[in-house]
Short mmCIF file of C-alpha atoms in Angstrom, two decimals:
data_model
loop_
_atom_site.label_atom_id
_atom_site.label_comp_id
_atom_site.label_asym_id
_atom_site.label_seq_id
_atom_site.Cartn_x
_atom_site.Cartn_y
_atom_site.Cartn_z
CA MET A 4 11.84 136.69 -51.96
CA ALA A 5 10.21 135.11 -55.02
CA GLN A 6 7.30 137.12 -56.36
CA PHE A 7 4.35 136.38 -58.58
CA PRO A 8 4.34 138.61 -61.69
CA ILE A 9 1.85 141.46 -61.52
CA THR A 10 -0.54 140.91 -64.43
CA ASP A 11 -3.74 142.49 -65.72
CA LYS A 12 -5.66 139.86 -63.81
CA THR A 13 -3.82 140.01 -60.50
CA GLU A 14 -2.87 143.67 -60.08
CA ILE A 15 -4.48 145.20 -56.97
CA THR A 16 -5.70 148.51 -58.40
CA ARG A 17 -7.91 149.58 -55.50
CA LEU A 18 -5.82 150.37 -52.38
CA PRO A 19 -2.63 149.01 -54.06
CA LYS A 20 -0.69 149.23 -50.80
CA ARG A 21 -2.71 146.20 -49.64
CA GLY A 22 -1.44 144.12 -52.58
CA VAL A 23 0.94 141.24 -51.81
CA TYR A 24 2.74 139.29 -54.55
CA ASP A 25 5.36 137.53 -52.44
CA LYS A 26 5.02 133.80 -53.06
CA ASP A 27 5.66 132.68 -49.48
CA ALA A 28 3.07 135.14 -48.15
CA VAL A 29 0.49 133.95 -50.70
CA TYR A 30 1.27 130.31 -49.92
CA ALA A 31 0.93 130.89 -46.15
CA ILE A 32 -2.61 132.25 -46.60
CA LEU A 33 -3.56 129.32 -48.83
CA ASP A 34 -2.15 126.85 -46.30
CA GLU A 35 -4.08 128.38 -43.40
CA ALA A 36 -7.45 128.74 -45.17
CA LEU A 37 -9.80 125.83 -44.45
CA PHE A 38 -11.70 126.18 -47.70
CA CYS A 39 -11.54 127.96 -51.01
CA THR A 40 -14.07 129.03 -53.61
CA LEU A 41 -13.48 127.88 -57.16
CA ALA A 42 -15.18 129.88 -59.92
CA TYR A 43 -15.48 129.07 -63.59
CA THR A 44 -17.64 130.19 -66.46
CA ARG A 45 -20.34 128.33 -68.35
CA ASP A 46 -22.24 130.30 -71.04
CA ASN A 47 -21.04 133.63 -69.62
CA GLN A 48 -22.40 132.69 -66.14
CA ALA A 49 -19.86 132.43 -63.31
CA PHE A 50 -20.42 129.36 -61.13
CA GLN A 51 -18.84 128.92 -57.70
CA ILE A 52 -17.89 125.83 -55.75
CA PRO A 53 -16.91 126.23 -52.08
CA THR A 54 -14.64 123.29 -51.28
CA GLY A 55 -11.67 122.05 -49.28
CA PHE A 56 -8.24 122.13 -50.88
CA CYS A 57 -4.54 121.84 -50.21
CA ARG A 58 -1.31 123.16 -51.70
CA ILE A 59 1.86 121.28 -52.58
CA GLY A 60 4.61 123.47 -54.03
CA ASP A 61 3.15 125.63 -56.79
CA LYS A 62 -0.02 123.56 -57.21
CA LEU A 63 -3.43 123.56 -55.53
CA TYR A 64 -5.34 120.30 -55.27
CA LEU A 65 -9.10 119.81 -55.10
CA HIS A 66 -10.80 116.47 -54.98
CA GLY A 67 -14.32 115.29 -55.38
CA SER A 68 -16.43 112.37 -56.46
CA VAL A 69 -16.21 111.05 -60.01
CA GLY A 70 -20.01 111.47 -59.88
CA SER A 71 -19.73 115.21 -59.37
CA PHE A 72 -20.99 117.16 -62.38
CA TYR A 73 -18.63 120.08 -61.86
CA MET A 74 -15.58 117.87 -61.30
CA ARG A 75 -16.29 116.14 -64.62
CA GLU A 76 -16.86 119.47 -66.35
CA LEU A 77 -13.59 120.88 -65.01
CA ALA A 78 -11.64 117.74 -65.92
CA GLU A 79 -13.04 117.51 -69.45
CA LYS A 80 -13.38 121.13 -70.57
CA LYS A 81 -10.41 122.57 -68.60
CA PRO A 82 -11.95 126.05 -68.40
CA PRO A 83 -9.92 128.94 -66.98
CA VAL A 84 -10.73 129.18 -63.27
CA SER A 85 -10.12 131.48 -60.36
CA ILE A 86 -9.71 130.14 -56.85
CA SER A 87 -10.04 132.41 -53.84
CA ALA A 88 -9.44 131.93 -50.13
CA THR A 89 -10.12 134.49 -47.41
CA ILE A 90 -9.23 134.64 -43.72
CA MET A 91 -11.00 137.21 -41.56
CA ASP A 92 -8.74 138.54 -38.80
CA GLY A 93 -10.77 141.33 -37.24
CA LEU A 94 -13.60 143.83 -37.34
CA VAL A 95 -12.21 147.35 -37.69
CA LEU A 96 -14.54 149.73 -35.87
CA ALA A 97 -13.78 153.32 -36.82
CA ARG A 98 -15.29 156.52 -35.43
CA SER A 99 -17.08 157.14 -38.72
CA ALA A 100 -19.34 154.66 -40.48
CA PHE A 101 -17.40 155.40 -43.67
CA HIS A 102 -14.07 154.10 -42.35
CA HIS A 103 -15.37 150.84 -40.91
CA SER A 104 -13.39 147.98 -42.38
CA VAL A 105 -12.14 144.47 -41.69
CA ASN A 106 -8.68 143.05 -41.20
CA TYR A 107 -8.36 140.18 -43.62
CA ARG A 108 -5.99 138.16 -45.76
CA SER A 109 -7.34 137.04 -49.12
CA VAL A 110 -5.78 135.35 -52.15
CA VAL A 111 -7.05 134.98 -55.68
CA VAL A 112 -5.33 132.45 -57.97
CA PHE A 113 -5.83 132.05 -61.72
CA SER A 114 -5.24 128.66 -63.26
CA THR A 115 -6.62 125.81 -65.37
CA PRO A 116 -7.55 122.33 -64.13
CA GLU A 117 -5.44 119.25 -64.80
CA LYS A 118 -6.67 115.76 -63.96
CA VAL A 119 -4.15 113.95 -61.74
CA GLU A 120 -3.48 110.45 -63.08
CA ASP A 121 -0.22 109.69 -61.31
CA GLU A 122 -0.90 107.44 -58.30
CA ASN A 123 1.92 108.83 -56.17
CA GLU A 124 0.74 112.40 -56.72
CA LEU A 125 -2.81 111.37 -55.87
CA TYR A 126 -1.73 109.59 -52.69
CA THR A 127 0.50 112.47 -51.58
CA ALA A 128 -2.21 115.05 -52.21
CA LEU A 129 -4.76 113.12 -50.16
CA GLU A 130 -2.25 112.77 -47.31
CA VAL A 131 -1.48 116.51 -47.33
CA PHE A 132 -5.19 117.30 -47.59
CA THR A 133 -6.07 115.09 -44.61
CA ASN A 134 -3.24 116.43 -42.46
CA LYS A 135 -4.12 120.03 -43.39
CA MET A 136 -7.60 119.43 -41.98
CA GLN A 137 -6.14 117.84 -38.85
CA PRO A 138 -2.36 117.56 -38.41
CA GLY A 139 -1.39 113.98 -37.54
CA ARG A 140 -4.61 112.46 -38.84
CA TRP A 141 -3.34 110.57 -41.89
CA ASP A 142 -1.24 108.06 -39.95
CA ASP A 143 -4.29 107.08 -37.90
CA VAL A 144 -6.92 106.35 -40.49
CA ARG A 145 -7.76 103.55 -42.86
CA LYS A 146 -6.17 104.34 -46.21
CA PRO A 147 -8.22 104.34 -49.41
CA THR A 148 -9.04 101.05 -51.09
CA ALA A 149 -8.70 100.51 -54.83
CA GLY A 150 -12.44 101.08 -55.16
CA GLU A 151 -12.27 104.35 -53.22
CA TRP A 152 -9.42 105.60 -55.41
CA LYS A 153 -11.56 104.87 -58.45
CA ALA A 154 -14.42 106.89 -56.96
CA THR A 155 -12.16 109.90 -56.27
CA LYS A 156 -11.31 112.51 -58.88
CA LEU A 157 -8.34 114.73 -58.11
CA LEU A 158 -7.64 117.95 -60.00
CA SER A 159 -4.46 120.01 -59.79
CA PHE A 160 -4.21 123.73 -60.50
CA LYS A 161 -0.78 125.21 -61.16
CA ILE A 162 -0.63 128.60 -59.47
CA GLU A 163 0.12 130.54 -62.64
CA GLU A 164 -1.02 133.98 -61.53
CA ALA A 165 -1.86 134.99 -57.98
CA SER A 166 -2.01 137.91 -55.62
CA ALA A 167 -3.05 138.51 -52.07
CA LYS A 168 -4.73 141.48 -50.45
CA VAL A 169 -4.10 142.13 -46.77
CA ARG A 170 -5.31 144.69 -44.24
CA THR A 171 -3.91 144.87 -40.72
CA GLY A 172 -3.91 147.33 -37.84
CA PRO A 173 -6.23 149.84 -36.18
CA PRO A 174 -8.88 151.97 -37.90
CA LYS A 175 -7.82 154.97 -39.97
CA ASP A 176 -10.17 157.85 -39.32
CA ASP A 177 -10.29 161.37 -40.70
CA ASP A 178 -8.04 163.68 -38.67
CA GLU A 179 -10.91 165.73 -37.24
CA ASP A 180 -12.73 162.60 -35.99
CA TYR A 181 -10.04 161.52 -33.51
CA THR A 182 -11.44 163.91 -30.90
CA MET A 183 -14.89 162.26 -30.99
CA ASP A 184 -16.23 160.47 -27.92
CA VAL A 185 -16.64 157.24 -29.90
CA TRP A 186 -14.84 154.03 -29.02
CA ALA A 187 -12.67 152.81 -31.88
CA GLY A 188 -10.51 149.75 -32.29
CA VAL A 189 -10.39 146.20 -33.56
CA VAL A 190 -12.41 143.13 -32.55
CA PRO A 191 -10.04 140.24 -33.37
CA LEU A 192 -11.62 137.23 -35.08
CA GLU A 193 -10.29 133.70 -34.98
CA ILE A 194 -11.56 130.30 -36.04
CA THR A 195 -11.64 128.32 -32.78
CA ARG A 196 -11.46 124.54 -32.68
CA HIS A 197 -13.67 123.41 -29.81
CA SER A 198 -13.38 120.17 -27.84
CA PRO A 199 -13.74 117.14 -30.10
CA GLN A 200 -17.17 115.47 -29.96
CA PRO A 201 -16.87 111.68 -30.22
CA ASP A 202 -19.02 109.87 -32.76
CA PRO A 203 -21.99 108.37 -30.82
CA ALA A 204 -21.04 105.10 -32.56
CA LEU A 205 -17.42 105.27 -31.38
CA LYS A 206 -16.08 101.85 -30.41
CA PRO A 207 -15.88 101.68 -26.58
CA GLY A 208 -12.35 102.08 -25.22
CA VAL A 209 -10.99 104.12 -28.15
CA SER A 210 -9.36 107.19 -26.64
CA LEU A 211 -8.80 110.65 -28.05
CA PRO A 212 -5.53 110.78 -30.03
CA SER A 213 -2.76 113.08 -28.75
CA TYR A 214 -3.04 115.40 -31.78
CA LEU A 215 -6.62 116.26 -30.75
CA LYS A 216 -5.88 117.00 -27.10
CA MET B 25 -42.26 127.68 -45.83
CA ALA B 26 -41.41 129.70 -48.93
CA GLN B 27 -38.94 127.95 -51.23
CA PHE B 28 -36.60 129.04 -53.99
CA PRO B 29 -37.40 127.29 -57.27
CA ILE B 30 -35.00 124.47 -58.15
CA THR B 31 -33.38 125.47 -61.44
CA ASP B 32 -30.62 124.16 -63.68
CA LYS B 33 -28.23 126.54 -61.95
CA THR B 34 -29.21 125.87 -58.32
CA GLU B 35 -30.09 122.18 -58.23
CA ILE B 36 -27.81 120.26 -55.85
CA THR B 37 -27.04 117.20 -57.99
CA ARG B 38 -24.19 115.76 -55.92
CA LEU B 39 -25.49 114.49 -52.52
CA PRO B 40 -28.93 116.03 -53.15
CA LYS B 41 -30.05 115.31 -49.57
CA ARG B 42 -27.75 118.18 -48.53
CA GLY B 43 -29.65 120.63 -50.72
CA VAL B 44 -31.73 123.33 -49.01
CA TYR B 45 -34.10 125.61 -50.92
CA ASP B 46 -36.09 127.02 -48.02
CA LYS B 47 -35.86 130.81 -48.16
CA ASP B 48 -35.57 131.38 -44.41
CA ALA B 49 -32.78 128.81 -44.13
CA VAL B 50 -30.89 130.39 -47.04
CA TYR B 51 -31.39 133.87 -45.57
CA ALA B 52 -30.14 132.76 -42.13
CA ILE B 53 -26.85 131.54 -43.61
CA LEU B 54 -26.41 134.77 -45.57
CA ASP B 55 -27.12 136.84 -42.45
CA GLU B 56 -24.57 134.96 -40.35
CA ALA B 57 -21.73 134.91 -42.92
CA LEU B 58 -19.24 137.73 -42.40
CA PHE B 59 -18.18 137.88 -46.03
CA CYS B 60 -19.18 136.58 -49.42
CA THR B 61 -17.39 135.93 -52.69
CA LEU B 62 -18.83 137.57 -55.78
CA ALA B 63 -17.89 136.03 -59.13
CA TYR B 64 -18.48 137.35 -62.62
CA THR B 65 -17.11 136.69 -66.06
CA ARG B 66 -14.92 138.84 -68.27
CA ASP B 67 -13.79 137.30 -71.58
CA ASN B 68 -14.66 133.78 -70.40
CA GLN B 69 -12.48 134.25 -67.28
CA ALA B 70 -14.23 134.06 -63.91
CA PHE B 71 -13.10 136.79 -61.51
CA GLN B 72 -13.78 136.71 -57.77
CA ILE B 73 -14.17 139.48 -55.22
CA PRO B 74 -14.22 138.54 -51.52
CA THR B 75 -16.17 141.29 -49.76
CA GLY B 76 -18.54 142.20 -46.95
CA PHE B 77 -22.25 142.28 -47.66
CA CYS B 78 -25.67 142.41 -46.06
CA ARG B 79 -29.19 141.25 -46.88
CA ILE B 80 -32.45 143.17 -46.68
CA GLY B 81 -35.51 141.18 -47.72
CA ASP B 82 -34.80 139.45 -51.03
CA LYS B 83 -31.80 141.61 -51.91
CA LEU B 84 -28.09 141.43 -51.14
CA TYR B 85 -26.12 144.67 -50.89
CA LEU B 86 -22.41 145.20 -51.59
CA HIS B 87 -20.70 148.52 -51.41
CA GLY B 88 -17.35 149.82 -52.48
CA SER B 89 -15.53 152.89 -53.64
CA VAL B 90 -16.60 154.70 -56.79
CA GLY B 91 -12.90 154.35 -57.65
CA SER B 92 -13.09 150.55 -57.63
CA PHE B 93 -12.63 149.08 -61.10
CA TYR B 94 -14.84 146.08 -60.45
CA MET B 95 -17.64 148.12 -58.84
CA ARG B 96 -17.73 150.31 -61.95
CA GLU B 97 -17.64 147.28 -64.22
CA LEU B 98 -20.51 145.62 -62.33
CA ALA B 99 -22.58 148.82 -62.29
CA GLU B 100 -22.08 149.57 -65.98
CA LYS B 101 -22.08 146.16 -67.64
CA LYS B 102 -24.50 144.41 -65.26
CA PRO B 103 -23.02 140.95 -65.93
CA PRO B 104 -24.69 137.86 -64.49
CA VAL B 105 -23.01 137.12 -61.16
CA SER B 106 -22.93 134.40 -58.55
CA ILE B 107 -22.45 135.22 -54.89
CA SER B 108 -21.42 132.55 -52.40
CA ALA B 109 -21.08 132.49 -48.63
CA THR B 110 -19.80 129.59 -46.56
CA ILE B 111 -19.75 128.89 -42.83
CA MET B 112 -17.55 126.07 -41.56
CA ASP B 113 -19.08 124.33 -38.54
CA GLY B 114 -16.78 121.38 -37.95
CA LEU B 115 -14.12 118.98 -39.10
CA VAL B 116 -15.61 115.53 -39.59
CA LEU B 117 -12.96 112.95 -38.76
CA ALA B 118 -14.00 109.53 -40.00
CA ARG B 119 -12.27 106.19 -39.49
CA SER B 120 -11.34 106.07 -43.16
CA ALA B 121 -9.53 108.82 -45.05
CA PHE B 122 -12.20 108.51 -47.75
CA HIS B 123 -15.08 109.55 -45.48
CA HIS B 124 -13.41 112.60 -43.94
CA SER B 125 -15.64 115.61 -44.47
CA VAL B 126 -16.61 118.94 -43.00
CA ASN B 127 -19.82 120.21 -41.47
CA TYR B 128 -20.68 123.40 -43.30
CA ARG B 129 -23.47 125.64 -44.48
CA SER B 130 -22.97 127.26 -47.87
CA VAL B 131 -25.18 129.33 -50.16
CA VAL B 132 -24.82 130.21 -53.80
CA VAL B 133 -26.99 133.01 -55.21
CA PHE B 134 -27.43 133.96 -58.87
CA SER B 135 -28.31 137.53 -59.72
CA THR B 136 -27.44 140.66 -61.68
CA PRO B 137 -26.17 143.97 -60.23
CA GLU B 138 -28.32 147.06 -59.90
CA LYS B 139 -26.88 150.42 -58.91
CA VAL B 140 -28.75 151.85 -55.91
CA GLU B 141 -29.67 155.49 -56.54
CA ASP B 142 -32.37 155.93 -53.91
CA GLU B 143 -30.94 157.73 -50.87
CA ASN B 144 -33.18 156.00 -48.33
CA GLU B 145 -32.22 152.57 -49.66
CA LEU B 146 -28.55 153.56 -49.57
CA TYR B 147 -28.79 154.83 -46.00
CA THR B 148 -30.73 151.77 -44.78
CA ALA B 149 -28.29 149.37 -46.43
CA LEU B 150 -25.29 151.04 -44.83
CA GLU B 151 -27.01 150.93 -41.43
CA VAL B 152 -27.83 147.22 -41.78
CA PHE B 153 -24.31 146.54 -43.07
CA THR B 154 -22.68 148.32 -40.10
CA ASN B 155 -24.93 146.62 -37.54
CA LYS B 156 -24.36 143.22 -39.15
CA MET B 157 -20.64 143.67 -38.56
CA GLN B 158 -21.25 144.77 -34.98
CA PRO B 159 -24.81 144.92 -33.59
CA GLY B 160 -25.48 148.33 -32.03
CA ARG B 161 -22.65 150.08 -33.83
CA TRP B 162 -24.59 152.36 -36.18
CA ASP B 163 -26.12 154.53 -33.44
CA ASP B 164 -22.64 155.26 -32.08
CA VAL B 165 -20.72 156.40 -35.11
CA ARG B 166 -20.44 159.53 -37.19
CA LYS B 167 -22.81 159.18 -40.12
CA PRO B 168 -21.62 159.67 -43.69
CA THR B 169 -21.17 163.18 -45.04
CA ALA B 170 -22.41 164.25 -48.45
CA GLY B 171 -18.88 163.79 -49.78
CA GLU B 172 -18.64 160.29 -48.36
CA TRP B 173 -21.96 159.30 -49.92
CA LYS B 174 -20.62 160.49 -53.26
CA ALA B 175 -17.51 158.34 -52.82
CA THR B 176 -19.57 155.23 -52.06
CA LYS B 177 -21.09 152.99 -54.71
CA LEU B 178 -23.81 150.63 -53.56
CA LEU B 179 -25.00 147.70 -55.64
CA SER B 180 -28.06 145.58 -54.97
CA PHE B 181 -28.55 141.99 -56.11
CA LYS B 182 -32.05 140.56 -56.12
CA ILE B 183 -31.86 136.95 -54.95
CA GLU B 184 -33.40 135.48 -58.09
CA GLU B 185 -32.08 131.94 -57.79
CA ALA B 186 -30.42 130.45 -54.74
CA SER B 187 -29.75 127.22 -52.93
CA ALA B 188 -27.87 126.14 -49.85
CA LYS B 189 -25.91 122.99 -49.14
CA VAL B 190 -25.62 121.83 -45.55
CA ARG B 191 -23.86 118.96 -43.79
CA THR B 192 -24.34 118.25 -40.09
CA GLY B 193 -23.70 115.41 -37.69
CA PRO B 194 -21.08 112.75 -37.03
CA PRO B 195 -18.99 110.92 -39.62
CA LYS B 196 -20.58 108.24 -41.78
CA ASP B 197 -18.20 105.34 -42.16
CA ASP B 198 -18.49 102.07 -44.03
CA ASP B 199 -20.21 99.44 -41.87
CA GLU B 200 -17.12 97.26 -41.48
CA ASP B 201 -14.99 100.21 -40.27
CA TYR B 202 -16.98 100.87 -37.09
CA THR B 203 -15.03 98.15 -35.28
CA MET B 204 -11.67 99.86 -35.96
CA ASP B 205 -9.59 101.21 -33.09
CA VAL B 206 -9.61 104.69 -34.62
CA TRP B 207 -11.09 107.72 -32.89
CA ALA B 208 -13.87 109.30 -34.92
CA GLY B 209 -16.00 112.33 -34.35
CA VAL B 210 -16.35 116.03 -35.02
CA VAL B 211 -14.09 118.95 -34.10
CA PRO B 212 -16.53 121.89 -33.91
CA LEU B 213 -15.36 125.13 -35.50
CA GLU B 214 -16.55 128.60 -34.55
CA ILE B 215 -15.53 132.14 -35.41
CA THR B 216 -14.61 133.62 -32.03
CA ARG B 217 -14.71 137.36 -31.33
CA HIS B 218 -11.84 138.09 -28.97
CA SER B 219 -11.57 141.02 -26.53
CA PRO B 220 -11.73 144.36 -28.35
CA GLN B 221 -8.35 146.05 -28.81
CA PRO B 222 -8.65 149.83 -28.46
CA ASP B 223 -7.15 152.03 -31.16
CA PRO B 224 -3.78 153.29 -29.82
CA ALA B 225 -5.05 156.75 -30.79
CA LEU B 226 -8.28 156.34 -28.79
CA LYS B 227 -9.28 159.56 -27.01
CA PRO B 228 -8.55 159.18 -23.26
CA GLY B 229 -11.65 158.53 -21.18
CA VAL B 230 -13.71 156.91 -23.94
CA SER B 231 -14.98 153.63 -22.53
CA LEU B 232 -15.91 150.38 -24.24
CA PRO B 233 -19.57 150.49 -25.36
CA SER B 234 -21.95 147.99 -23.79
CA TYR B 235 -22.49 146.12 -27.09
CA LEU B 236 -18.78 145.20 -27.10
CA LYS B 237 -18.62 143.91 -23.52
#
């Protein structure tokens, strides 16, 4: 299995057994996460942008308006960035307050922004992005016009350094606490997609597509 | 309603109508979010830590091990940080690819770390933290020992500058697209808590507490 190199920036030093450097495992977390947080530095102050994203191969893609201040700053100054994504899988309720924890899968990527100029790459990224949000959606919708392409800025981030941190399983209590009369276990968490709510302005007669049923 | 001041760092310049500076609204998002992402800068590189947190009044609290490199770095160097939390409420499926969006509530806070030395503040923060994860939990569990307190580092972050960004409601398409035969609407998202899974090592006879039913 291909691995990311363990570097000063990506080494999991606290609870190293939770560290994951396998590329496929890191990619799977990035592909499941619905949003990421991009951080970069301006005058020693770390700024954060929560935003949607997608991955194609060894690159992450973020898009935004050409009118966005941070998109322009990233495209022009190309500062070093970190991009994180986290999925919460469960609340870990231990017998002691001290050992309470969460089951989670998180990734932190280090990279630098590149402005995407190639039209094919731009088109492909938007298709992958749309279908990541809702599989099957791209084929259904009106594709971007020339004017909309001009209003969209797409940035790519080669995944140069990355690591994941993962916790799974039941609580780990101190040996002497297992005899306590305290319930312990995991409350699983999941992001549920509820029944689609039609736009009040939906054209009469338009039915729910199969990929949303 | 009390408001956060709009500053260079917190002003929502892109889609300013989504900007929220009302303190109670910002606090409500922070209280609902199960984790945050803390970012700070080292040598012009922005690092990110996804982690649990809680709020008491105008302070956020994060805790970690005294053995954690980043907790020590934050406590000793007190770098300026940003802390973000995001809740995804729905996928917004428009008729055009261009107008696809998400309904979300996100907050970004700017602050600097302070090490909490006061025992009462430490105890209260850990109680609020535990009950935020699972309301009612604190009364049930074994409280920290002197040794566990020593192994725990708690940092507070006064919410000096903050803003939220919120999108709600159905898609907004271009006028001429509303006649298209394309389904449009919102797929609501929610973090579901599934049935608690008992620890395989649970002491026989210990029943599920009422706050988990």
